[in-house]
mmCIF file of C-alpha atoms in Angstrom:
data_model
loop_
_atom_site.group_PDB
_atom_site.id
_atom_site.type_symbol
_atom_site.label_atom_id
_atom_site.label_comp_id
_atom_site.label_asym_id
_atom_site.label_seq_id
_atom_site.Cartn_x
_atom_site.Cartn_y
_atom_site.Cartn_z
ATOM 1 C CA MET A 1 -8.200 6.651 40.166
ATOM 2 C CA THR A 2 -8.315 10.393 40.692
ATOM 3 C CA LYS A 3 -11.816 11.849 40.375
ATOM 4 C CA PRO A 4 -12.041 13.878 37.151
ATOM 5 C CA ARG A 5 -13.466 17.343 36.763
ATOM 6 C CA ASN A 6 -17.103 17.515 35.618
ATOM 7 C CA ASP A 7 -16.724 20.536 33.310
ATOM 8 C CA SER A 8 -17.084 18.591 30.066
ATOM 9 C CA ILE A 9 -18.409 15.082 29.532
ATOM 10 C CA PRO A 10 -18.698 14.608 25.767
ATOM 11 C CA GLY A 11 -20.561 11.830 24.013
ATOM 12 C CA ASN A 12 -17.595 10.659 21.907
ATOM 13 C CA VAL A 13 -14.196 10.309 23.569
ATOM 14 C CA ILE A 14 -10.669 9.460 22.415
ATOM 15 C CA LEU A 15 -8.680 7.716 25.167
ATOM 16 C CA GLY A 16 -4.917 7.336 25.357
ATOM 17 C CA ALA A 17 -2.257 6.463 27.930
ATOM 18 C CA TYR A 18 1.181 7.836 28.796
ATOM 19 C CA PHE A 19 2.974 5.785 31.456
ATOM 20 C CA ALA A 20 6.618 6.428 32.332
ATOM 21 C CA GLY A 21 6.883 4.564 35.619
ATOM 22 C CA LYS A 22 7.526 1.094 34.174
ATOM 23 C CA ARG A 23 10.189 -0.362 31.908
ATOM 24 C CA HIS A 24 9.028 -1.857 28.626
ATOM 25 C CA PRO A 25 9.423 -5.670 28.720
ATOM 26 C CA GLN A 26 10.793 -5.851 25.166
ATOM 27 C CA HIS A 27 13.594 -3.288 25.256
ATOM 28 C CA GLY A 28 13.993 -2.845 29.017
ATOM 29 C CA GLN A 29 13.593 0.930 28.984
ATOM 30 C CA ALA A 30 10.911 3.274 30.248
ATOM 31 C CA VAL A 31 9.485 5.904 27.924
ATOM 32 C CA THR A 32 10.745 9.465 28.326
ATOM 33 C CA ALA A 33 8.893 11.215 31.134
ATOM 34 C CA SER A 34 7.067 14.539 30.778
ATOM 35 C CA SER A 35 7.671 14.828 27.048
ATOM 36 C CA PHE A 36 5.056 16.576 24.921
ATOM 37 C CA ASP A 37 6.730 15.116 21.836
ATOM 38 C CA TYR A 38 5.665 11.641 22.982
ATOM 39 C CA PHE A 39 2.001 12.359 22.246
ATOM 40 C CA ALA A 40 2.194 15.521 20.115
ATOM 41 C CA GLY A 41 0.876 14.069 16.838
ATOM 42 C CA TRP A 42 -2.068 12.433 18.598
ATOM 43 C CA TYR A 43 -2.821 15.629 20.555
ATOM 44 C CA HIS A 44 -2.538 18.026 17.601
ATOM 45 C CA SER A 45 -4.798 15.898 15.396
ATOM 46 C CA ILE A 46 -7.468 15.773 18.115
ATOM 47 C CA CYS A 47 -7.194 19.554 18.399
ATOM 48 C CA ARG A 48 -7.347 20.113 14.636
ATOM 49 C CA LEU A 49 -10.492 17.986 14.271
ATOM 50 C CA GLY A 50 -12.249 19.354 17.366
ATOM 51 C CA LEU A 51 -12.475 15.933 19.032
ATOM 52 C CA HIS A 52 -12.560 15.134 22.756
ATOM 53 C CA GLY A 53 -9.416 13.580 24.211
ATOM 54 C CA VAL A 54 -8.557 12.155 27.619
ATOM 55 C CA LEU A 55 -4.970 11.117 28.344
ATOM 56 C CA LEU A 56 -4.434 8.791 31.304
ATOM 57 C CA HIS A 57 -0.994 9.227 32.895
ATOM 58 C CA ASP A 58 1.021 8.171 35.920
ATOM 59 C CA HIS A 59 3.564 10.950 36.393
ATOM 60 C CA LEU A 60 2.828 14.343 34.832
ATOM 61 C CA SER A 61 2.934 17.447 37.031
ATOM 62 C CA GLU A 62 -0.013 19.785 37.495
ATOM 63 C CA ALA A 63 1.952 22.522 35.734
ATOM 64 C CA PHE A 64 2.508 20.270 32.711
ATOM 65 C CA THR A 65 -1.117 19.175 32.444
ATOM 66 C CA ALA A 66 -2.464 22.701 32.970
ATOM 67 C CA LYS A 67 -0.170 24.028 30.238
ATOM 68 C CA TYR A 68 -1.329 21.591 27.569
ATOM 69 C CA GLU A 69 -4.983 21.714 28.543
ATOM 70 C CA GLN A 70 -4.826 25.482 28.092
ATOM 71 C CA TRP A 71 -2.793 25.158 24.912
ATOM 72 C CA PHE A 72 -5.547 22.991 23.425
ATOM 73 C CA ALA A 73 -7.915 25.944 23.759
ATOM 74 C CA THR A 74 -5.308 28.419 22.521
ATOM 75 C CA LEU A 75 -4.729 26.347 19.381
ATOM 76 C CA GLY A 76 -8.445 26.422 18.643
ATOM 77 C CA GLY A 77 -9.467 22.932 19.723
ATOM 78 C CA THR A 78 -12.137 24.229 22.088
ATOM 79 C CA GLY A 79 -13.424 26.651 19.460
ATOM 80 C CA ARG A 80 -13.886 23.716 17.083
ATOM 81 C CA GLY A 81 -16.072 21.996 19.670
ATOM 82 C CA GLY A 82 -13.404 19.774 21.194
ATOM 83 C CA SER A 83 -11.920 19.328 24.646
ATOM 84 C CA PHE A 84 -8.807 17.819 26.177
ATOM 85 C CA ARG A 85 -7.825 16.818 29.669
ATOM 86 C CA PHE A 86 -5.397 14.645 31.559
ATOM 87 C CA GLN A 87 -6.351 12.142 34.232
ATOM 88 C CA ARG A 88 -3.887 10.685 36.718
ATOM 89 C CA VAL A 89 -4.105 6.956 37.363
ATOM 90 C CA HIS A 90 -2.097 4.358 39.270
ATOM 91 C CA PRO A 91 -1.005 1.349 37.190
ATOM 92 C CA GLY A 92 -0.838 -2.075 38.814
ATOM 93 C CA ASP A 93 1.537 -5.013 38.452
ATOM 94 C CA PHE A 94 1.202 -5.913 34.771
ATOM 95 C CA THR A 95 3.423 -4.396 32.090
ATOM 96 C CA ALA A 96 2.528 -0.840 31.102
ATOM 97 C CA GLY A 97 1.276 -2.133 27.754
ATOM 98 C CA ASP A 98 -1.151 -4.469 29.489
ATOM 99 C CA GLU A 99 -1.986 -2.343 32.509
ATOM 100 C CA ARG A 100 -3.440 0.419 30.333
ATOM 101 C CA PHE A 101 -6.364 -1.821 29.396
ATOM 102 C CA PHE A 102 -7.287 -2.380 33.044
ATOM 103 C CA LEU A 103 -7.280 1.400 33.505
ATOM 104 C CA PHE A 104 -9.273 2.029 30.318
ATOM 105 C CA ARG A 105 -11.782 -0.541 31.559
ATOM 106 C CA ASP A 106 -12.041 1.215 34.916
ATOM 107 C CA TYR A 107 -12.468 4.585 33.208
ATOM 108 C CA LEU A 108 -15.337 3.319 31.056
ATOM 109 C CA LYS A 109 -17.034 1.760 34.084
ATOM 110 C CA GLY A 110 -16.755 4.955 36.140
ATOM 111 C CA ASN A 111 -19.221 7.793 36.545
ATOM 112 C CA GLN A 112 -17.102 10.044 34.312
ATOM 113 C CA ALA A 113 -18.111 7.889 31.314
ATOM 114 C CA ASN A 114 -21.854 7.654 32.018
ATOM 115 C CA ARG A 115 -22.689 10.047 29.181
ATOM 116 C CA THR A 116 -20.083 8.679 26.784
ATOM 117 C CA ARG A 117 -21.753 6.948 23.833
ATOM 118 C CA HIS A 118 -18.744 5.953 21.745
ATOM 119 C CA VAL A 119 -15.038 5.610 22.446
ATOM 120 C CA PHE A 120 -11.810 5.068 20.557
ATOM 121 C CA ILE A 121 -8.719 3.913 22.451
ATOM 122 C CA VAL A 122 -5.702 4.829 20.332
ATOM 123 C CA ASP A 123 -1.943 4.630 20.916
ATOM 124 C CA VAL A 124 -0.555 8.090 21.585
ATOM 125 C CA ALA A 125 3.097 7.695 20.584
ATOM 126 C CA ASP A 126 2.683 6.431 17.029
ATOM 127 C CA ALA A 127 -0.846 7.252 15.831
ATOM 128 C CA TRP A 128 -2.728 10.359 14.679
ATOM 129 C CA PHE A 129 -6.117 11.239 13.218
ATOM 130 C CA ARG A 130 -6.756 12.462 9.684
ATOM 131 C CA ALA A 131 -10.538 12.406 10.094
ATOM 132 C CA ASP A 132 -13.139 11.805 12.775
ATOM 133 C CA PRO A 133 -13.237 8.002 13.299
ATOM 134 C CA PHE A 134 -16.651 8.174 14.950
ATOM 135 C CA ARG A 135 -18.248 8.754 11.553
ATOM 136 C CA LEU A 136 -17.829 5.008 10.896
ATOM 137 C CA ILE A 137 -20.032 4.291 13.913
ATOM 138 C CA GLU A 138 -22.558 7.110 13.688
ATOM 139 C CA ASN A 139 -22.946 7.433 9.923
ATOM 140 C CA ARG A 140 -22.514 4.068 8.213
ATOM 141 C CA SER A 141 -22.970 5.396 4.734
ATOM 142 C CA PHE A 142 -21.624 3.820 1.569
ATOM 143 C CA TRP A 143 -19.226 6.742 1.143
ATOM 144 C CA ASN A 144 -17.790 6.554 4.646
ATOM 145 C CA TYR A 145 -16.945 2.878 4.145
ATOM 146 C CA LEU A 146 -15.616 3.241 0.604
ATOM 147 C CA ASP A 147 -11.878 2.520 0.724
ATOM 148 C CA LEU A 148 -10.642 4.797 -2.045
ATOM 149 C CA THR A 149 -7.030 4.473 -0.883
ATOM 150 C CA GLY A 150 -7.144 0.722 -1.433
ATOM 151 C CA LEU A 151 -8.849 1.222 -4.793
ATOM 152 C CA ILE A 152 -6.146 3.622 -5.981
ATOM 153 C CA ASP A 153 -3.383 1.219 -4.905
ATOM 154 C CA ALA A 154 -5.153 -1.678 -6.629
ATOM 155 C CA ALA A 155 -5.487 0.341 -9.823
ATOM 156 C CA ARG A 156 -1.828 1.379 -9.685
ATOM 157 C CA GLY A 157 -0.804 -2.240 -9.238
ATOM 158 C CA SER A 158 -2.949 -3.342 -12.171
ATOM 159 C CA ALA A 159 -1.280 -0.689 -14.318
ATOM 160 C CA GLY A 160 2.187 -1.847 -13.271
ATOM 161 C CA TRP A 161 2.917 1.312 -11.275
ATOM 162 C CA GLU A 162 4.442 1.584 -7.813
ATOM 163 C CA HIS A 163 1.902 0.735 -5.102
ATOM 164 C CA ASP A 164 1.535 -0.724 -1.615
ATOM 165 C CA PRO A 165 0.758 -4.434 -2.110
ATOM 166 C CA PHE A 166 -0.828 -4.744 1.325
ATOM 167 C CA MET A 167 -3.589 -2.318 0.415
ATOM 168 C CA ALA A 168 -4.740 -4.582 -2.428
ATOM 169 C CA PRO A 169 -2.713 -7.834 -2.403
ATOM 170 C CA GLU A 170 -4.933 -9.464 -5.029
ATOM 171 C CA GLY A 171 -5.371 -6.446 -7.254
ATOM 172 C CA LEU A 172 -8.732 -4.986 -8.179
ATOM 173 C CA PRO A 173 -10.662 -8.282 -7.719
ATOM 174 C CA GLY A 174 -9.241 -8.657 -4.202
ATOM 175 C CA TRP A 175 -9.989 -5.038 -3.332
ATOM 176 C CA TRP A 176 -13.590 -5.408 -4.494
ATOM 177 C CA ARG A 177 -14.058 -8.689 -2.608
ATOM 178 C CA THR A 178 -12.968 -7.054 0.654
ATOM 179 C CA GLN A 179 -14.835 -3.828 -0.112
ATOM 180 C CA ARG A 180 -18.058 -5.682 -0.859
ATOM 181 C CA GLU A 181 -17.782 -7.517 2.458
ATOM 182 C CA HIS A 182 -17.243 -4.244 4.331
ATOM 183 C CA LEU A 183 -20.139 -2.504 2.599
ATOM 184 C CA THR A 184 -22.491 -5.445 3.098
ATOM 185 C CA ASN A 185 -21.682 -5.782 6.790
ATOM 186 C CA ARG A 186 -21.175 -2.133 7.717
ATOM 187 C CA HIS A 187 -24.394 -1.934 9.740
ATOM 188 C CA VAL A 188 -23.489 -4.898 11.976
ATOM 189 C CA TYR A 189 -19.919 -4.011 12.957
ATOM 190 C CA ARG A 190 -19.631 -3.460 16.711
ATOM 191 C CA LEU A 191 -15.880 -3.152 17.234
ATOM 192 C CA PHE A 192 -13.283 -1.249 15.216
ATOM 193 C CA LEU A 193 -9.691 -2.523 15.394
ATOM 194 C CA GLY A 194 -6.310 -1.646 13.991
ATOM 195 C CA ALA A 195 -4.993 -3.671 11.045
ATOM 196 C CA GLU A 196 -1.663 -5.326 10.314
ATOM 197 C CA ASP A 197 -0.355 -6.850 7.106
ATOM 198 C CA THR A 198 0.058 -10.479 8.243
ATOM 199 C CA ARG A 199 -1.917 -13.469 9.388
ATOM 200 C CA ILE A 200 -1.168 -15.035 12.750
ATOM 201 C CA GLU A 201 0.636 -18.090 11.348
ATOM 202 C CA ASN A 202 3.007 -15.820 9.388
ATOM 203 C CA ASN A 203 3.826 -13.445 12.244
ATOM 204 C CA PRO A 204 6.856 -14.642 14.285
ATOM 205 C CA TRP A 205 6.236 -12.045 17.018
ATOM 206 C CA MET A 206 2.686 -13.281 17.554
ATOM 207 C CA LEU A 207 3.723 -16.944 17.546
ATOM 208 C CA LYS A 208 6.474 -16.278 20.098
ATOM 209 C CA HIS A 209 4.052 -14.462 22.372
ATOM 210 C CA PHE A 210 1.441 -17.218 22.124
ATOM 211 C CA ASP A 211 4.198 -19.566 23.343
ATOM 212 C CA GLN A 212 5.152 -17.214 26.182
ATOM 213 C CA VAL A 213 1.654 -16.253 27.314
ATOM 214 C CA TYR A 214 -0.399 -19.401 26.648
ATOM 215 C CA GLY A 215 2.356 -21.998 26.422
ATOM 216 C CA ARG A 216 0.900 -23.161 23.115
ATOM 217 C CA ARG A 217 -0.375 -22.076 19.717
ATOM 218 C CA PHE A 218 -3.921 -22.364 18.400
ATOM 219 C CA SER A 219 -4.199 -23.913 14.944
ATOM 220 C CA GLU A 220 -7.716 -22.553 14.503
ATOM 221 C CA LEU A 221 -6.253 -19.031 14.590
ATOM 222 C CA ASN A 222 -3.513 -19.646 12.014
ATOM 223 C CA ASP A 223 -5.279 -18.080 9.040
ATOM 224 C CA LYS A 224 -6.812 -15.199 10.991
ATOM 225 C CA PRO A 225 -5.585 -11.651 10.318
ATOM 226 C CA VAL A 226 -3.571 -9.962 13.038
ATOM 227 C CA LEU A 227 -5.749 -7.308 14.666
ATOM 228 C CA ASN A 228 -3.871 -4.479 16.360
ATOM 229 C CA CYS A 229 -5.132 -3.332 19.753
ATOM 230 C CA GLY A 230 -3.413 0.036 19.312
ATOM 231 C CA VAL A 231 -6.748 1.103 17.814
ATOM 232 C CA ILE A 232 -9.993 -0.018 19.486
ATOM 233 C CA GLY A 233 -13.372 1.636 18.971
ATOM 234 C CA GLY A 234 -17.085 1.107 19.384
ATOM 235 C CA THR A 235 -19.893 1.957 21.740
ATOM 236 C CA ARG A 236 -18.880 2.433 25.344
ATOM 237 C CA GLU A 237 -20.747 -0.749 26.267
ATOM 238 C CA ASP A 238 -19.099 -2.909 23.603
ATOM 239 C CA VAL A 239 -15.587 -1.626 24.240
ATOM 240 C CA ALA A 240 -16.066 -2.036 27.993
ATOM 241 C CA LEU A 241 -17.281 -5.609 27.439
ATOM 242 C CA LEU A 242 -14.237 -6.424 25.305
ATOM 243 C CA LEU A 243 -11.922 -4.951 27.939
ATOM 244 C CA GLU A 244 -13.668 -6.964 30.662
ATOM 245 C CA GLN A 245 -13.038 -10.132 28.647
ATOM 246 C CA VAL A 246 -9.406 -9.247 27.978
ATOM 247 C CA CYS A 247 -8.645 -8.236 31.559
ATOM 248 C CA ALA A 248 -10.297 -11.381 32.936
ATOM 249 C CA GLU A 249 -8.153 -13.486 30.600
ATOM 250 C CA MET A 250 -4.980 -11.686 31.672
ATOM 251 C CA GLN A 251 -5.883 -12.128 35.333
ATOM 252 C CA SER A 252 -6.459 -15.823 34.728
ATOM 253 C CA LEU A 253 -3.154 -16.272 32.883
ATOM 254 C CA GLN A 254 -1.121 -14.307 35.463
ATOM 255 C CA VAL A 255 1.732 -13.662 33.019
ATOM 256 C CA ARG A 256 3.317 -10.396 34.091
ATOM 257 C CA ALA A 257 6.852 -10.463 32.668
ATOM 258 C CA VAL A 258 5.895 -10.213 28.972
ATOM 259 C CA LEU A 259 3.206 -8.440 26.973
ATOM 260 C CA ASN A 260 -0.148 -10.206 26.967
ATOM 261 C CA ASP A 261 -2.104 -7.674 24.980
ATOM 262 C CA MET A 262 -1.850 -8.646 21.309
ATOM 263 C CA VAL A 263 -2.252 -12.400 21.682
ATOM 264 C CA VAL A 264 -5.055 -12.111 24.247
ATOM 265 C CA PHE A 265 -6.959 -9.564 22.164
ATOM 266 C CA ASN A 266 -6.594 -11.605 18.980
ATOM 267 C CA LYS A 267 -7.688 -14.836 20.639
ATOM 268 C CA ILE A 268 -10.780 -13.249 22.177
ATOM 269 C CA LEU A 269 -11.735 -11.213 19.108
ATOM 270 C CA HIS A 270 -11.435 -14.132 16.687
ATOM 271 C CA GLU A 271 -13.230 -16.553 19.014
ATOM 272 C CA GLN A 272 -15.958 -14.383 20.522
ATOM 273 C CA TRP A 273 -16.533 -11.462 18.141
ATOM 274 C CA THR A 274 -16.641 -13.209 14.764
ATOM 275 C CA GLY A 275 -18.247 -11.012 12.109
ATOM 276 C CA ALA A 276 -18.500 -8.017 14.450
ATOM 277 C CA VAL A 277 -15.054 -6.486 13.849
ATOM 278 C CA TYR A 278 -14.177 -3.877 11.211
ATOM 279 C CA SER A 279 -10.445 -3.468 10.615
ATOM 280 C CA GLY A 280 -8.356 -1.604 8.056
ATOM 281 C CA GLY A 281 -10.203 -0.137 5.075
ATOM 282 C CA ALA A 282 -11.416 3.388 5.713
ATOM 283 C CA LEU A 283 -10.616 3.141 9.430
ATOM 284 C CA ASN A 284 -6.847 2.961 9.607
ATOM 285 C CA ALA A 285 -3.656 2.646 7.633
ATOM 286 C CA PRO A 286 -2.012 -0.703 8.408
ATOM 287 C CA TRP A 287 0.409 -0.698 11.316
ATOM 288 C CA LYS A 288 4.060 -0.071 10.536
ATOM 289 C CA ARG A 289 3.532 0.639 6.840
ATOM 290 C CA TRP A 290 4.619 4.230 7.537
ATOM 291 C CA ARG A 291 1.929 5.676 5.285
ATOM 292 C CA LYS A 292 1.452 9.446 5.360
ATOM 293 C CA LYS A 293 -1.306 9.845 2.779
ATOM 294 C CA GLY A 294 -4.707 8.321 2.207
ATOM 295 C CA ARG A 295 -8.332 8.607 3.270
ATOM 296 C CA HIS A 296 -7.957 6.553 6.437
ATOM 297 C CA ALA A 297 -9.359 8.114 9.600
ATOM 298 C CA ILE A 298 -6.325 6.978 11.634
ATOM 299 C CA PHE A 299 -2.675 6.581 10.701
ATOM 300 C CA HIS A 300 -0.763 4.114 12.898
ATOM 301 C CA LYS A 301 3.004 4.332 12.324
#
């Protein structure tokens, strides 16, 4: 890994990855190289909120990285207290989707992260920030954990109006049951994960990948919600520990032709981090619901 500059080492860091040197195992194509559009929404939202972003990459030229580091300052990101930089890395033999977690792990273990207190690892191609997600870690107030978006959808559903059923599938009683759990446990959450709208037993993609990666399915996971590793946050120590567990599992499995990430993350999180994971709610809009409005800190597709 290339040694980073030491000009700015913030306490809270957003990490992302942009790899164009490998073909995606699902559709057989590599992502477009050297395209600002690929990560523009992620980048602009970090700039707008004055956050600190680091984008790991495997191919961008010095001219490209210098341009968009300078542009971050020109657009006012530095003036808002933020920073942005690129860091070149060298992916290994796993798929790009899996290899990124080995490189995130290495980043968090390196000297460049010694002063980092909290981190969010967020997909760059299909996610953006509406608000600072670190508030859920640093200020665990009632108001920060109040899911008003879910409440509004639940109320609309109760009134017979158009609404998103995933946000409150059991109406106002269901919303309050989940909200009460989140408020009660908000001081003990250690990891912050993306949310999907299915349980493992009802998700054909997950079941297929359990078959491909583990050669079996796990009945004890059937009723567990699908957690999306496109959003991962927490203290540097907790996120690094999770990544150590995930990378060790991938190394043990030695499955390199298909994506490991989602099934390995879900197995480890549901088995080893029970009660410590906050997902959905005020953190993020559910994956692939294509929401554009709400009080979520992160929108993911």
